Coordinates of C-alpha atoms and ligand atoms in Angstrom, one line a residue:
M11 CA -0.9 -40.7 -34.7
I12 CA -4.3 -40.1 -36.1
T13 CA -7.2 -40.5 -33.6
P14 CA -10.1 -42.9 -34.3
M15 CA -12.4 -39.9 -34.8
E16 CA -10.1 -38.3 -37.4
L17 CA -9.7 -41.6 -39.1
F18 CA -13.5 -41.9 -39.4
I19 CA -13.8 -38.4 -40.8
K20 CA -11.0 -39.1 -43.3
K21 CA -12.6 -42.4 -44.4
M22 CA -15.9 -40.6 -44.9
Q23 CA -14.2 -37.9 -47.0
D24 CA -12.5 -40.6 -49.2
L25 CA -15.8 -42.4 -49.7
L26 CA -18.2 -39.4 -50.1
Q27 CA -15.8 -37.1 -51.9
P28 CA -17.4 -33.8 -50.7
G29 CA -16.5 -30.5 -52.2
K30 CA -16.1 -29.1 -48.7
V31 CA -15.8 -30.3 -45.2
Y32 CA -17.4 -28.3 -42.4
R33 CA -16.9 -29.2 -38.7
M34 CA -19.7 -28.1 -36.5
D35 CA -18.7 -26.4 -33.2
G36 CA -22.2 -26.0 -31.8
S37 CA -21.9 -22.2 -31.3
Q38 CA -24.7 -19.6 -31.7
E39 CA -22.6 -17.8 -34.3
E40 CA -22.5 -21.0 -36.3
A41 CA -26.3 -21.4 -36.0
E42 CA -26.7 -17.9 -37.5
R43 CA -24.2 -18.6 -40.3
L44 CA -25.8 -21.9 -41.2
T45 CA -29.4 -20.6 -41.1
N46 CA -28.3 -17.8 -43.4
L47 CA -26.6 -20.2 -45.7
A48 CA -29.7 -22.5 -45.8
Q49 CA -31.8 -19.5 -46.8
E50 CA -29.7 -19.2 -49.9
S51 CA -29.3 -22.8 -50.7
E52 CA -31.4 -25.0 -52.9
V53 CA -31.5 -28.7 -52.3
D54 CA -33.7 -31.1 -54.3
G55 CA -35.1 -28.0 -56.1
R56 CA -36.3 -26.2 -53.0
I57 CA -34.8 -23.4 -50.9
V58 CA -33.8 -25.2 -47.7
L59 CA -35.1 -22.6 -45.1
K60 CA -37.3 -19.6 -45.2
K61 CA -37.3 -17.1 -42.3
L62 CA -40.7 -16.8 -40.6
N63 CA -42.2 -13.8 -38.9
A64 CA -39.8 -13.0 -36.1
Q65 CA -42.4 -11.0 -34.0
E66 CA -44.6 -14.1 -33.8
Y67 CA -42.0 -16.8 -34.0
P68 CA -38.5 -15.5 -33.2
N69 CA -35.6 -17.2 -34.9
S70 CA -37.9 -19.7 -36.7
Y71 CA -37.5 -21.1 -40.1
Y72 CA -39.7 -23.0 -42.6
H73 CA -38.7 -26.1 -44.4
R74 CA -40.6 -28.0 -47.1
S75 CA -39.4 -31.5 -47.9
N76 CA -39.9 -33.5 -51.0
P77 CA -43.5 -34.8 -50.8
N78 CA -42.2 -38.4 -51.0
D79 CA -40.1 -37.8 -47.8
V80 CA -42.5 -36.9 -45.0
A81 CA -42.3 -39.8 -42.5
R82 CA -40.2 -42.8 -41.3
T83 CA -40.0 -45.6 -43.8
E84 CA -40.1 -48.8 -41.8
H85 CA -40.0 -51.0 -44.8
L86 CA -36.6 -49.5 -45.8
T87 CA -35.1 -49.7 -42.3
F88 CA -32.9 -52.6 -41.6
V89 CA -31.1 -54.1 -38.6
C90 CA -28.0 -55.8 -39.9
T91 CA -26.9 -58.3 -37.2
P92 CA -24.6 -61.3 -38.0
T93 CA -27.7 -63.6 -37.8
K94 CA -31.3 -63.0 -38.7
E95 CA -32.4 -64.4 -35.4
Q96 CA -30.5 -61.6 -33.5
A97 CA -32.5 -59.0 -35.3
G98 CA -35.7 -60.9 -34.7
P99 CA -39.0 -61.0 -36.6
N100 CA -39.6 -57.4 -35.4
N101 CA -36.9 -56.1 -37.8
N102 CA -36.1 -56.2 -41.5
W103 CA -32.8 -57.9 -41.7
L104 CA -29.8 -58.0 -44.1
E105 CA -26.5 -59.7 -43.7
P106 CA -24.1 -57.0 -42.6
G107 CA -21.6 -57.6 -45.5
A108 CA -24.2 -57.4 -48.1
A109 CA -25.9 -54.4 -46.5
K110 CA -22.6 -52.5 -46.3
E111 CA -21.8 -53.2 -49.9
K112 CA -25.2 -51.9 -51.0
M113 CA -24.7 -48.8 -48.9
M114 CA -21.1 -48.2 -50.1
R115 CA -22.3 -48.2 -53.7
L116 CA -24.9 -45.6 -52.9
L117 CA -22.6 -43.5 -50.7
K118 CA -19.6 -43.5 -53.1
D119 CA -19.1 -40.0 -54.3
A120 CA -22.5 -39.0 -53.0
M121 CA -21.3 -35.6 -51.7
K122 CA -19.5 -34.5 -54.9
G123 CA -20.0 -30.7 -55.1
R124 CA -21.7 -30.7 -51.6
T125 CA -20.5 -29.9 -48.1
M126 CA -20.0 -32.7 -45.7
Y127 CA -21.0 -31.5 -42.2
V128 CA -19.2 -33.3 -39.5
I129 CA -21.3 -33.3 -36.3
P130 CA -19.7 -34.4 -33.1
F131 CA -22.4 -34.8 -30.5
V132 CA -23.3 -36.2 -27.1
M133 CA -26.6 -37.9 -26.3
G134 CA -27.3 -37.0 -22.7
T135 CA -25.8 -34.3 -20.5
P136 CA -22.1 -34.4 -21.2
Q137 CA -21.4 -34.7 -17.4
S138 CA -23.4 -37.9 -17.1
R139 CA -21.8 -41.3 -17.0
Y140 CA -24.9 -42.5 -18.9
A141 CA -24.3 -40.1 -21.8
K142 CA -22.9 -41.4 -25.1
N143 CA -20.5 -40.0 -27.7
C144 CA -21.4 -39.8 -31.4
V145 CA -20.2 -38.4 -34.7
Q146 CA -22.5 -38.1 -37.7
V147 CA -21.6 -36.8 -41.2
T148 CA -24.3 -35.4 -43.4
D149 CA -24.7 -33.4 -46.6
S150 CA -27.9 -31.8 -45.5
V151 CA -27.7 -28.4 -43.8
Y152 CA -31.3 -28.9 -42.5
V153 CA -30.1 -32.1 -40.8
A154 CA -27.0 -30.4 -39.4
L155 CA -29.2 -27.6 -37.9
S156 CA -31.7 -30.1 -36.6
M157 CA -29.0 -32.1 -34.9
R158 CA -27.9 -28.9 -33.2
V159 CA -31.3 -28.6 -31.6
M160 CA -31.9 -32.3 -30.8
S161 CA -28.5 -33.1 -29.3
R162 CA -25.4 -31.5 -27.7
V163 CA -23.2 -30.6 -30.7
G164 CA -19.6 -29.4 -30.5
K165 CA -16.6 -29.1 -28.3
Q166 CA -17.8 -31.2 -25.4
A167 CA -18.3 -34.1 -27.7
V168 CA -14.9 -33.8 -29.2
E169 CA -13.3 -33.6 -25.8
R170 CA -15.2 -36.6 -24.5
I171 CA -14.2 -38.7 -27.5
G172 CA -10.5 -37.7 -27.3
N173 CA -8.4 -40.7 -28.5
S174 CA -11.1 -43.2 -27.8
S175 CA -12.6 -45.4 -30.5
D176 CA -15.8 -45.8 -28.4
F177 CA -18.2 -43.6 -30.2
F178 CA -21.3 -44.0 -32.5
R179 CA -20.6 -43.5 -36.2
G180 CA -23.4 -42.2 -38.4
V181 CA -23.2 -41.6 -42.2
H182 CA -26.0 -39.8 -43.8
S183 CA -26.6 -38.5 -47.3
I184 CA -29.8 -37.2 -48.6
G185 CA -28.8 -38.5 -52.1
D186 CA -31.4 -37.6 -54.7
V187 CA -34.4 -38.2 -52.3
N188 CA -35.5 -41.2 -54.4
P189 CA -37.6 -43.7 -52.4
D190 CA -36.2 -46.5 -54.6
R191 CA -32.7 -45.6 -53.3
R192 CA -33.6 -45.0 -49.7
F193 CA -32.3 -47.2 -46.9
I194 CA -31.6 -46.8 -43.2
M195 CA -29.2 -49.5 -42.2
H196 CA -28.2 -50.3 -38.6
F197 CA -25.1 -52.2 -37.6
P198 CA -25.5 -52.6 -33.8
Q199 CA -22.3 -54.7 -33.4
E200 CA -20.3 -51.9 -35.0
N201 CA -22.1 -49.0 -33.4
L202 CA -22.8 -47.7 -36.9
V203 CA -25.7 -46.4 -39.0
M204 CA -25.7 -45.7 -42.7
S205 CA -28.7 -43.7 -44.1
F206 CA -29.3 -42.7 -47.6
G207 CA -32.0 -40.9 -49.6
S208 CA -34.2 -39.3 -46.9
G209 CA -33.9 -36.0 -45.0
Y210 CA -36.8 -36.9 -42.6
G211 CA -36.2 -36.7 -38.9
G212 CA -36.4 -40.4 -37.9
N213 CA -34.5 -41.4 -41.0
A214 CA -31.8 -38.7 -41.0
L215 CA -31.2 -37.3 -37.5
L216 CA -29.2 -40.4 -36.6
G217 CA -28.9 -39.5 -32.9
K218 CA -32.7 -39.9 -32.5
K219 CA -34.5 -43.2 -33.3
C220 CA -31.5 -44.8 -35.1
Y221 CA -29.0 -44.4 -32.3
S222 CA -30.8 -43.5 -29.1
L223 CA -33.4 -46.3 -29.6
R224 CA -32.2 -49.0 -32.1
I225 CA -28.5 -49.0 -31.4
G226 CA -29.2 -47.8 -27.8
S227 CA -31.5 -50.7 -27.0
Y228 CA -28.9 -53.1 -28.2
L229 CA -26.2 -51.4 -26.1
G230 CA -28.6 -51.5 -23.2
Y231 CA -29.1 -55.2 -23.7
Q232 CA -25.3 -55.7 -23.6
E233 CA -24.6 -53.3 -20.7
G234 CA -27.6 -53.8 -18.5
W235 CA -29.9 -50.8 -19.1
L236 CA -32.9 -49.9 -21.2
A237 CA -33.3 -47.4 -24.1
E238 CA -37.0 -46.7 -24.4
H239 CA -39.5 -44.8 -26.5
M240 CA -40.7 -42.9 -23.4
I241 CA -41.5 -39.5 -22.1
I242 CA -40.1 -38.5 -18.7
I243 CA -42.1 -36.2 -16.4
G244 CA -42.0 -35.0 -12.8
V245 CA -45.5 -34.5 -11.4
Q246 CA -45.6 -32.0 -8.5
A247 CA -48.5 -32.5 -6.0
P248 CA -49.9 -29.7 -3.9
D249 CA -47.6 -30.7 -1.1
G250 CA -44.6 -29.9 -3.3
K251 CA -43.5 -33.4 -3.7
V252 CA -42.4 -34.4 -7.2
T253 CA -43.1 -38.0 -8.5
Y254 CA -41.3 -39.1 -11.7
F255 CA -43.0 -41.2 -14.4
L256 CA -42.0 -42.7 -17.6
G257 CA -44.6 -42.9 -20.4
A258 CA -44.4 -45.1 -23.5
F259 CA -46.8 -44.5 -26.4
P260 CA -46.5 -45.2 -30.1
S261 CA -45.6 -42.2 -32.3
A262 CA -48.4 -39.5 -32.6
C263 CA -50.4 -40.8 -29.6
G264 CA -50.1 -37.6 -27.6
K265 CA -46.7 -38.2 -25.9
T266 CA -45.6 -34.6 -26.4
N267 CA -48.9 -33.2 -25.0
L268 CA -48.5 -35.4 -21.9
A269 CA -44.9 -34.4 -21.5
L270 CA -45.8 -30.7 -21.4
L271 CA -49.1 -31.1 -19.6
E272 CA -50.8 -28.3 -17.7
P273 CA -52.9 -30.3 -15.2
V274 CA -56.5 -29.3 -14.7
L275 CA -56.2 -30.2 -11.1
K276 CA -55.4 -27.4 -8.7
G277 CA -52.0 -27.4 -7.2
Y278 CA -50.6 -30.0 -9.6
K279 CA -47.8 -29.2 -12.0
V280 CA -45.9 -31.2 -14.6
W281 CA -42.2 -30.7 -15.0
T282 CA -40.9 -31.8 -18.4
M283 CA -37.8 -34.0 -18.7
G284 CA -38.3 -35.4 -22.2
D285 CA -41.0 -36.2 -24.8
D286 CA -39.7 -39.1 -26.8
I287 CA -36.8 -41.1 -25.5
A288 CA -35.6 -42.3 -22.1
W289 CA -32.4 -44.1 -21.1
V290 CA -33.1 -46.0 -18.0
N291 CA -30.4 -47.3 -15.6
V292 CA -30.3 -48.9 -12.2
G293 CA -28.5 -46.4 -9.9
E294 CA -26.1 -47.2 -7.1
D295 CA -28.9 -47.2 -4.6
G296 CA -30.8 -49.9 -6.6
Q297 CA -33.5 -47.5 -7.8
L298 CA -34.4 -47.0 -11.4
Y299 CA -33.2 -43.6 -12.9
A300 CA -33.9 -42.1 -16.2
I301 CA -32.2 -39.5 -18.4
N302 CA -33.4 -37.9 -21.6
P303 CA -30.6 -38.3 -24.2
E304 CA -32.1 -35.7 -26.4
A305 CA -31.9 -31.9 -26.2
G306 CA -35.0 -30.9 -28.2
F307 CA -38.5 -31.8 -29.3
F308 CA -39.3 -33.1 -32.8
G309 CA -43.1 -32.9 -32.4
V310 CA -46.1 -33.4 -34.5
A311 CA -47.6 -29.9 -35.3
P312 CA -51.2 -30.7 -36.2
G313 CA -53.3 -30.8 -33.1
T314 CA -50.9 -28.6 -31.2
G315 CA -52.7 -25.4 -30.1
A316 CA -53.4 -23.0 -27.2
N317 CA -56.1 -25.5 -25.9
T318 CA -54.3 -28.8 -26.4
N319 CA -50.8 -27.8 -25.6
P320 CA -50.4 -24.2 -24.4
V321 CA -46.9 -24.9 -23.0
M322 CA -45.7 -26.1 -26.4
M323 CA -47.1 -22.9 -28.0
K324 CA -45.0 -20.9 -25.6
T325 CA -42.0 -23.1 -26.2
L326 CA -42.3 -22.5 -30.0
K327 CA -42.2 -18.7 -29.4
N328 CA -39.1 -18.7 -27.2
D329 CA -35.7 -18.4 -28.8
K330 CA -33.3 -18.7 -25.9
F331 CA -31.7 -21.5 -28.0
F332 CA -32.2 -21.4 -31.7
P333 CA -33.1 -22.1 -34.5
T334 CA -36.7 -23.5 -34.3
L335 CA -37.7 -25.3 -37.5
F336 CA -41.1 -26.0 -39.0
T337 CA -41.3 -28.7 -41.5
N338 CA -44.2 -29.4 -43.9
T339 CA -46.7 -27.2 -42.1
A340 CA -48.7 -24.7 -44.2
V341 CA -47.8 -21.0 -44.2
D342 CA -50.2 -18.2 -43.6
N343 CA -49.1 -15.6 -46.2
S344 CA -50.9 -12.7 -44.5
N345 CA -48.3 -12.7 -41.7
N346 CA -45.7 -15.2 -42.8
T347 CA -46.4 -17.6 -39.9
P348 CA -46.5 -21.4 -39.9
W349 CA -50.0 -22.8 -39.8
W350 CA -51.4 -26.3 -39.2
E351 CA -54.8 -27.8 -38.4
G352 CA -55.5 -27.1 -34.7
V353 CA -53.3 -24.0 -34.2
S354 CA -56.4 -21.8 -34.8
K355 CA -60.1 -22.5 -35.3
E356 CA -60.2 -20.2 -38.3
V357 CA -58.5 -21.4 -41.4
P358 CA -56.6 -18.3 -42.7
S359 CA -57.8 -17.1 -46.2
D360 CA -54.3 -16.9 -47.8
L361 CA -52.6 -20.2 -47.0
T362 CA -49.9 -22.0 -48.9
D363 CA -50.2 -25.8 -48.2
W364 CA -47.4 -28.1 -47.3
Q365 CA -46.7 -28.9 -50.9
G366 CA -46.3 -25.2 -51.8
Q367 CA -49.7 -24.8 -53.5
K368 CA -52.3 -22.2 -52.8
Y369 CA -54.7 -23.9 -50.3
D370 CA -58.3 -24.3 -51.2
K371 CA -60.4 -24.0 -48.0
N372 CA -63.1 -26.2 -49.4
S373 CA -60.7 -28.9 -50.2
S374 CA -61.1 -32.0 -48.0
K375 CA -57.3 -32.3 -47.6
P376 CA -55.4 -30.8 -44.7
A377 CA -53.2 -27.7 -45.4
A378 CA -50.4 -29.0 -43.2
H379 CA -49.1 -32.6 -43.7
P380 CA -50.6 -34.8 -40.9
N381 CA -47.0 -35.6 -39.9
S382 CA -45.7 -32.0 -40.2
R383 CA -43.3 -31.3 -37.4
F384 CA -41.5 -28.6 -35.3
T385 CA -38.0 -29.0 -34.1
V386 CA -37.3 -26.9 -31.0
S387 CA -34.8 -26.8 -28.2
I388 CA -35.9 -28.3 -24.9
Y389 CA -34.3 -25.3 -23.2
N390 CA -37.1 -23.1 -24.6
C391 CA -39.7 -25.1 -22.7
P392 CA -41.1 -23.1 -19.8
T393 CA -41.9 -26.2 -17.8
L394 CA -38.4 -27.7 -18.2
S395 CA -37.5 -29.7 -15.1
S396 CA -34.7 -28.3 -12.9
E397 CA -33.4 -31.9 -12.9
Y398 CA -33.1 -32.0 -16.7
D399 CA -29.3 -31.7 -16.6
N400 CA -28.8 -33.8 -13.5
P401 CA -26.2 -36.3 -14.6
R402 CA -27.8 -39.0 -12.4
G403 CA -31.2 -38.6 -14.0
V404 CA -34.4 -38.8 -12.0
P405 CA -35.7 -41.6 -9.9
I406 CA -38.7 -43.3 -11.4
S407 CA -41.8 -44.3 -9.4
G408 CA -44.2 -45.3 -12.2
I409 CA -44.2 -46.4 -15.8
I410 CA -47.2 -45.6 -18.0
F411 CA -47.9 -47.6 -21.1
G412 CA -50.5 -46.7 -23.7
G413 CA -51.8 -47.0 -27.1
R414 CA -54.5 -45.6 -29.4
R415 CA -57.5 -48.0 -29.2
R416 CA -61.1 -47.2 -30.0
S417 CA -62.2 -50.3 -28.0
T418 CA -61.2 -53.1 -25.6
I419 CA -58.5 -51.3 -23.6
P420 CA -59.8 -49.5 -20.5
L421 CA -58.9 -45.9 -19.6
V422 CA -56.5 -47.1 -16.9
Y423 CA -55.4 -50.1 -15.0
E424 CA -52.4 -51.3 -13.0
A425 CA -50.3 -54.4 -13.4
K426 CA -50.1 -56.4 -10.1
N427 CA -46.3 -56.6 -10.2
W428 CA -43.3 -56.0 -12.4
N429 CA -43.6 -59.2 -14.5
A430 CA -47.3 -58.7 -15.0
G431 CA -46.4 -55.2 -16.1
V432 CA -43.9 -56.4 -18.6
F433 CA -46.6 -58.8 -19.9
T434 CA -49.1 -55.9 -20.2
A435 CA -46.6 -53.8 -22.1
S436 CA -45.6 -56.7 -24.3
I437 CA -49.2 -57.1 -25.6
I438 CA -49.9 -53.4 -26.4
G439 CA -51.8 -52.9 -29.6
S440 CA -52.3 -49.5 -31.2
E441 CA -53.9 -48.0 -34.3
T442 CA -51.2 -46.9 -36.7
T443 CA -50.7 -43.1 -37.4
A444 CA -49.2 -40.8 -39.9
A445 CA -45.8 -40.9 -38.2
S446 CA -44.9 -43.8 -40.4
T447 CA -45.7 -44.4 -44.0
G448 CA -48.3 -47.1 -44.6
Q449 CA -51.9 -47.7 -43.6
V450 CA -53.3 -45.4 -41.0
G451 CA -55.8 -46.7 -38.4
A452 CA -55.0 -50.5 -38.5
V453 CA -54.4 -52.1 -35.1
R454 CA -50.9 -53.6 -34.8
R455 CA -49.0 -55.0 -31.8
D456 CA -46.6 -52.5 -30.6
P457 CA -44.9 -53.8 -27.4
M458 CA -43.6 -51.1 -25.2
A459 CA -44.3 -48.8 -28.2
M460 CA -40.9 -50.1 -29.4
L461 CA -41.9 -52.3 -32.3
P462 CA -40.2 -50.0 -34.9
F463 CA -37.3 -49.1 -32.6
C464 CA -36.1 -52.2 -30.9
G465 CA -32.7 -53.0 -32.4
Y466 CA -32.6 -56.7 -31.6
N467 CA -34.9 -59.7 -31.2
M468 CA -38.0 -58.6 -29.2
G469 CA -38.1 -62.0 -27.5
D470 CA -34.6 -61.2 -26.0
Y471 CA -35.9 -57.7 -25.3
F472 CA -38.7 -59.1 -23.1
R473 CA -36.3 -61.3 -21.3
H474 CA -34.1 -58.2 -20.7
W475 CA -37.1 -56.3 -19.2
L476 CA -37.9 -59.2 -16.9
D477 CA -34.2 -59.3 -15.8
M478 CA -34.1 -55.6 -15.2
G479 CA -37.0 -56.0 -12.7
K480 CA -34.8 -58.4 -10.7
K481 CA -32.0 -55.8 -10.4
V482 CA -34.2 -53.0 -9.1
K483 CA -34.9 -52.6 -5.4
N484 CA -38.4 -51.1 -5.5
P485 CA -39.6 -51.7 -9.1
P486 CA -41.8 -48.8 -10.2
K487 CA -45.5 -49.5 -10.6
I488 CA -46.6 -50.2 -14.1
F489 CA -49.8 -48.7 -15.5
M490 CA -51.7 -49.1 -18.8
V491 CA -53.8 -46.3 -20.2
N492 CA -56.0 -45.6 -23.2
W493 CA -57.2 -42.1 -23.7
F494 CA -58.8 -43.0 -27.0
R495 CA -61.7 -45.4 -26.2
K496 CA -64.9 -44.5 -28.1
D497 CA -68.6 -45.1 -27.5
E498 CA -71.2 -46.7 -29.8
D499 CA -71.5 -43.4 -31.7
G500 CA -67.7 -43.3 -32.4
K501 CA -67.2 -40.4 -29.9
F502 CA -64.2 -40.3 -27.6
M503 CA -65.5 -40.9 -24.1
W504 CA -62.6 -39.4 -22.2
P505 CA -61.7 -35.7 -22.7
G506 CA -58.0 -36.4 -22.7
F507 CA -55.3 -33.7 -22.7
R508 CA -55.3 -31.7 -19.4
D509 CA -57.9 -34.0 -17.8
N510 CA -55.3 -36.9 -18.1
S511 CA -53.8 -35.3 -15.0
R512 CA -56.8 -36.9 -13.1
I513 CA -55.5 -40.3 -14.0
I514 CA -51.9 -39.4 -13.0
K515 CA -53.1 -38.1 -9.7
W516 CA -54.6 -41.6 -9.0
M517 CA -51.2 -43.1 -10.0
I518 CA -49.4 -40.9 -7.5
D519 CA -52.0 -42.0 -4.8
R520 CA -51.2 -45.6 -5.8
V521 CA -47.4 -45.0 -5.5
E522 CA -47.9 -43.5 -2.1
G523 CA -50.2 -46.4 -1.0
K524 CA -53.2 -44.0 -0.6
A525 CA -55.6 -45.6 -3.0
G526 CA -57.1 -49.0 -3.0
V527 CA -57.8 -51.2 -6.0
V528 CA -60.3 -53.7 -7.3
E529 CA -58.9 -56.8 -9.1
S530 CA -60.2 -57.8 -12.5
E531 CA -59.2 -60.3 -15.1
I532 CA -56.5 -58.1 -16.6
G533 CA -55.2 -56.2 -13.7
L534 CA -56.0 -53.8 -10.8
F535 CA -58.6 -51.1 -11.3
P536 CA -59.3 -47.8 -9.3
E537 CA -61.9 -48.2 -6.6
D538 CA -65.2 -46.3 -7.0
N539 CA -64.6 -42.5 -6.7
A540 CA -60.8 -43.0 -6.5
I541 CA -60.3 -40.9 -9.7
D542 CA -60.7 -37.2 -8.9
L543 CA -63.5 -36.1 -11.3
N544 CA -64.1 -32.8 -9.5
G545 CA -65.2 -30.1 -12.1
L546 CA -65.5 -32.6 -14.9
D547 CA -68.9 -33.2 -16.5
I548 CA -68.8 -36.9 -17.1
K549 CA -71.5 -39.5 -16.4
K550 CA -71.0 -42.4 -14.0
E551 CA -72.1 -44.7 -16.8
T552 CA -69.4 -43.3 -19.1
M553 CA -66.7 -43.8 -16.5
A554 CA -68.0 -47.4 -16.1
K555 CA -67.8 -47.9 -19.8
L556 CA -64.3 -46.4 -19.9
L557 CA -63.1 -48.8 -17.3
R558 CA -65.1 -51.9 -18.4
V559 CA -63.3 -55.2 -19.2
D560 CA -65.3 -56.6 -22.1
K561 CA -64.6 -60.3 -22.1
E562 CA -65.7 -60.9 -25.7
D563 CA -63.4 -58.1 -26.9
W564 CA -60.5 -59.5 -24.9
K565 CA -61.0 -62.9 -26.3
K566 CA -60.5 -61.4 -29.8
E567 CA -57.5 -59.6 -28.4
I568 CA -56.0 -62.9 -27.2
V569 CA -56.1 -64.2 -30.7
M570 CA -54.0 -61.3 -31.9
I571 CA -51.6 -61.6 -29.0
E572 CA -51.0 -65.3 -29.6
E573 CA -50.4 -64.6 -33.3
F574 CA -47.8 -62.0 -32.4
Y575 CA -46.1 -64.1 -29.7
A576 CA -46.0 -67.1 -32.2
K577 CA -43.7 -65.1 -34.4
F578 CA -41.0 -65.2 -31.7
G579 CA -41.3 -69.0 -31.1
D580 CA -39.4 -70.1 -28.0
K581 CA -37.9 -66.6 -27.5
I582 CA -40.9 -65.6 -25.6
P583 CA -39.9 -65.9 -21.9
K584 CA -41.9 -68.5 -20.0
E585 CA -43.0 -65.8 -17.5
L586 CA -44.9 -64.1 -20.2
N587 CA -46.4 -67.3 -21.5
N588 CA -47.5 -68.0 -18.0
C589 CA -49.2 -64.6 -17.8
L590 CA -50.9 -65.2 -21.0
A591 CA -52.2 -68.6 -19.9
E592 CA -53.4 -67.1 -16.6
L593 CA -55.3 -64.4 -18.5
K594 CA -56.9 -66.9 -20.9
N595 CA -57.9 -68.9 -17.9
K596 CA -59.6 -65.9 -16.3
L597 CA -61.4 -65.1 -19.5
G598 CA -62.7 -68.7 -19.6
M599 CA -60.7 -69.6 -22.7
Ligands
SAT128 O1 -39.1 -41.0 -35.8 S1 -39.3 -39.6 -35.6 O2 -38.7 -39.2 -34.4 O3 -38.8 -38.9 -36.8 C1 -41.0 -39.3 -35.4 C2 -41.6 -40.4 -34.7 O4 -41.7 -40.3 -33.4 O5 -42.1 -41.3 -35.3
MN129 MN1 -41.3 -41.1 -31.1

């Protein structure tokens, strides 16, 4: 009898008609073979990989994509649930039958003359009961190699799947990289994603946003857990105790920098568990535990440098696990290294820009694409937590939410309880960034930083969050932060980066009951002098401005929140409507 996995592979072969089928085993030898192959292969008119200077960046390769394919395309991303209401106003929706027909037409014979890579993979440590089994097929060797870095590819996945039909199915073809024929279709009820026409990370590495967040969030809703767009860090205090936090921020808001932080505060250390996705479960002891389903970082290159993220710079130069890929950065021809804005102050004189053109230093455009990325194994990270592969995950004491806001949102505050925290997270707004195509810098609501990633109706998602709080014995404290508040002159008031550890230290003090708070209209604020500013040159007035609740700004905020909530009609849980009414009342509205 044919196993469900073999049946899926056969069906894909029949549909896609590849010239060859290659099954990935996840070995080092295979990685060498495929990187060699990719250096000789042309896709979409470009050599797939070019080897970079191995002295500077061992086992690293450069990839340049089609300029029309450099970010997630949210307008081409669909959640295909039986009813439109199940997908909610937060998703583009298509009826599953129609969506599948459309995709079948695009995928039919799509791999003629190409190789179909069959990628069995596990999201999460294979030993974990929270881990999930997956199979993706793709015709992109770049995607196949990226999946090797971002997930656990190979034997263990095949063994875990065995005769079971319980595994995620992903179909991906890069097609002809035509934005008019580009779709990313999710079928949560079938544990299936079909993706066509893009080779970009979030569109093509189906284990990442597509499975671990969109399908994952739906599975979590069904099964009683949460799939979140969150970093996981362990913060070690001078006494040696490690406190674990989750942190949710929209794409390109400094999540990766926070996940690999070198605190300025003496005696503190951050241990990295993950920089993008967390799966959160209630453990047998009633506490909240988190695992990182991924095995690598797919990080934004621009802004990453020895000052902003020294740990990532070290990670990128390790090759314990390989390959490391650089996509759409510039290249410094003097020494064949990847280059991006922020990696050095000096702009090298002989640069090729991300589109393959000689870079003109006097041009106002950046040499690297603002959403250029590196793909690197988490095992190369020198601050990797010793708990990373713990099948149980790590116990969570605090959840940090954030956004990118030049005004209104204070540097930090705490929600007074779980439900108030869910409310605070549900009203997050953030300025859009280059991680998704579309306007950059406009404020949009991005609850829990999950707006583009929640695979079902966000009203139901809020209800699920509230219900999770009831299941947890000691719900973690919930904090809101904004590193990006600006003064009248448009300058950032908070230094950010390593100094963010000062705020986290305060959070640890709160978790341990060592720091008091002052209550305001929107939540609980640090008492005077509770934030350790030792060694930081910041004026008292600036701190006051950073922490100020500006009622007039908040009244404008309320209008945007109500507009957003209105889209969900009576799906917004009454607990959240009550929080909103209470806040309006406090603001005198
Ligand atoms: O969606 S990706 O993972 O490709 C990048 C992002 O965080 O937006
Ligand atoms: Mn992300």
